[in-house]
């Protein structure tokens, strides 16, 4: 595989690789390093890439594994879910504060989820991956992805309702 063909194959999903690395590693610098490491590994194995049906899913799996290895190496448990910085300037200050508080609460609830459910929420609800793609990345059946996503959303929903009702069911 030549450089031009390699770049044409792997560059379209570089932003997704970076976002997943950023989601897992939190630090922008570490995410950039992880992305660079991944692309270096892909380049070194460029002649083997054609044997994979979905190179993007393969790259995302490599990214996930690399990042988890990095986290284990530094024994870090401070995974943060990155949220969009969208801001509507027409919202009042009070509404803006309420919105930020709600986002913070959801992030806290997501952080309490098991790691697999956190990953599935990130890939499905933030990155907009299909169930089949998530299954390939996490080595799960699409049905298992749906079930885990449903359970994660249900847990978050129940906790939010409980908080909004001040613990009164």
Short mmCIF file of C-alpha atoms in Angstrom, two decimals, residues 4-95:
data_model
loop_
_atom_site.label_atom_id
_atom_site.label_comp_id
_atom_site.label_asym_id
_atom_site.label_seq_id
_atom_site.Cartn_x
_atom_site.Cartn_y
_atom_site.Cartn_z
CA UNK A 4 -1.43 8.13 -0.93
CA UNK A 5 -3.66 5.06 -0.71
CA UNK A 6 -2.90 4.71 3.01
CA UNK A 7 -3.83 8.33 3.69
CA UNK A 8 -7.00 8.02 1.62
CA UNK A 9 -7.96 4.95 3.66
CA UNK A 10 -7.21 6.11 7.21
CA UNK A 11 -7.50 9.90 7.29
CA UNK A 12 -11.31 10.09 7.04
CA UNK A 13 -11.72 8.78 10.60
CA UNK A 14 -8.81 10.53 12.33
CA UNK A 15 -11.15 12.91 14.16
CA UNK A 16 -13.18 9.99 15.55
CA UNK A 17 -9.98 8.32 16.72
CA UNK A 18 -8.92 11.54 18.45
CA UNK A 19 -12.32 12.05 20.11
CA UNK A 20 -12.33 8.50 21.47
CA UNK A 21 -8.78 8.94 22.77
CA UNK A 22 -9.73 12.30 24.31
CA UNK A 23 -12.79 10.73 25.91
CA UNK A 24 -10.70 8.00 27.48
CA UNK A 25 -7.54 9.91 28.34
CA UNK A 26 -9.13 13.32 29.08
CA UNK A 27 -5.93 15.22 28.27
CA UNK A 28 -5.77 16.76 24.81
CA UNK A 29 -2.01 16.21 24.68
CA UNK A 30 -2.35 12.55 25.60
CA UNK A 31 -5.15 12.11 23.06
CA UNK A 32 -2.96 13.65 20.35
CA UNK A 33 -0.11 11.32 21.34
CA UNK A 34 -2.45 8.33 21.26
CA UNK A 35 -3.75 9.33 17.82
CA UNK A 36 -0.20 9.71 16.55
CA UNK A 37 0.81 6.34 18.01
CA UNK A 38 -2.19 4.67 16.41
CA UNK A 39 -1.42 6.10 12.98
CA UNK A 40 2.23 5.09 13.34
CA UNK A 41 1.14 1.52 14.13
CA UNK A 42 -1.27 1.56 11.19
CA UNK A 43 1.50 2.79 8.88
CA UNK A 44 3.90 0.09 10.08
CA UNK A 45 1.23 -2.52 9.34
CA UNK A 46 -0.14 -0.87 6.20
CA UNK A 47 0.30 -3.99 4.10
CA UNK A 48 -1.91 -6.00 6.48
CA UNK A 49 -4.79 -3.50 6.50
CA UNK A 50 -6.52 -4.99 3.45
CA UNK A 51 -7.27 -8.17 5.41
CA UNK A 52 -9.69 -6.23 7.65
CA UNK A 53 -13.28 -5.73 6.53
CA UNK A 54 -13.71 -2.49 8.46
CA UNK A 55 -10.46 -0.60 8.95
CA UNK A 56 -12.21 2.13 10.92
CA UNK A 57 -13.56 -0.35 13.47
CA UNK A 58 -10.10 -1.93 13.66
CA UNK A 59 -8.54 1.50 14.27
CA UNK A 60 -11.12 2.35 16.94
CA UNK A 61 -10.42 -0.96 18.69
CA UNK A 62 -6.69 -0.26 18.56
CA UNK A 63 -7.32 3.23 19.97
CA UNK A 64 -9.46 1.87 22.80
CA UNK A 65 -6.85 -0.75 23.69
CA UNK A 66 -3.96 1.72 23.52
CA UNK A 67 -5.78 4.22 25.73
CA UNK A 68 -6.79 1.60 28.27
CA UNK A 69 -3.17 0.43 28.41
CA UNK A 70 -2.08 4.03 29.02
CA UNK A 71 -4.61 4.40 31.81
CA UNK A 72 -3.51 1.17 33.43
CA UNK A 73 0.11 2.27 33.20
CA UNK A 74 -0.53 5.45 35.12
CA UNK A 75 -3.30 3.94 37.27
CA UNK A 76 -5.71 6.68 36.43
CA UNK A 77 -9.41 6.37 37.04
CA UNK A 78 -10.45 9.88 36.15
CA UNK A 79 -12.21 9.21 32.87
CA UNK A 80 -14.34 12.10 31.74
CA UNK A 81 -16.96 12.15 29.04
CA UNK A 82 -16.42 15.06 26.72
CA UNK A 83 -19.53 17.01 25.97
CA UNK A 84 -20.18 19.44 23.20
CA UNK A 85 -19.54 23.08 23.93
CA UNK A 86 -22.64 24.22 22.08
CA UNK A 87 -24.02 27.39 23.57
CA UNK A 88 -27.15 29.23 22.53
CA UNK A 89 -26.60 32.92 23.29
CA UNK A 90 -30.35 33.57 23.54
CA UNK A 91 -30.67 31.48 26.68
CA UNK A 92 -30.94 33.48 29.86
CA UNK A 93 -28.16 33.29 32.41
CA UNK A 94 -30.34 31.25 34.76
CA UNK A 95 -31.26 28.78 32.01
#
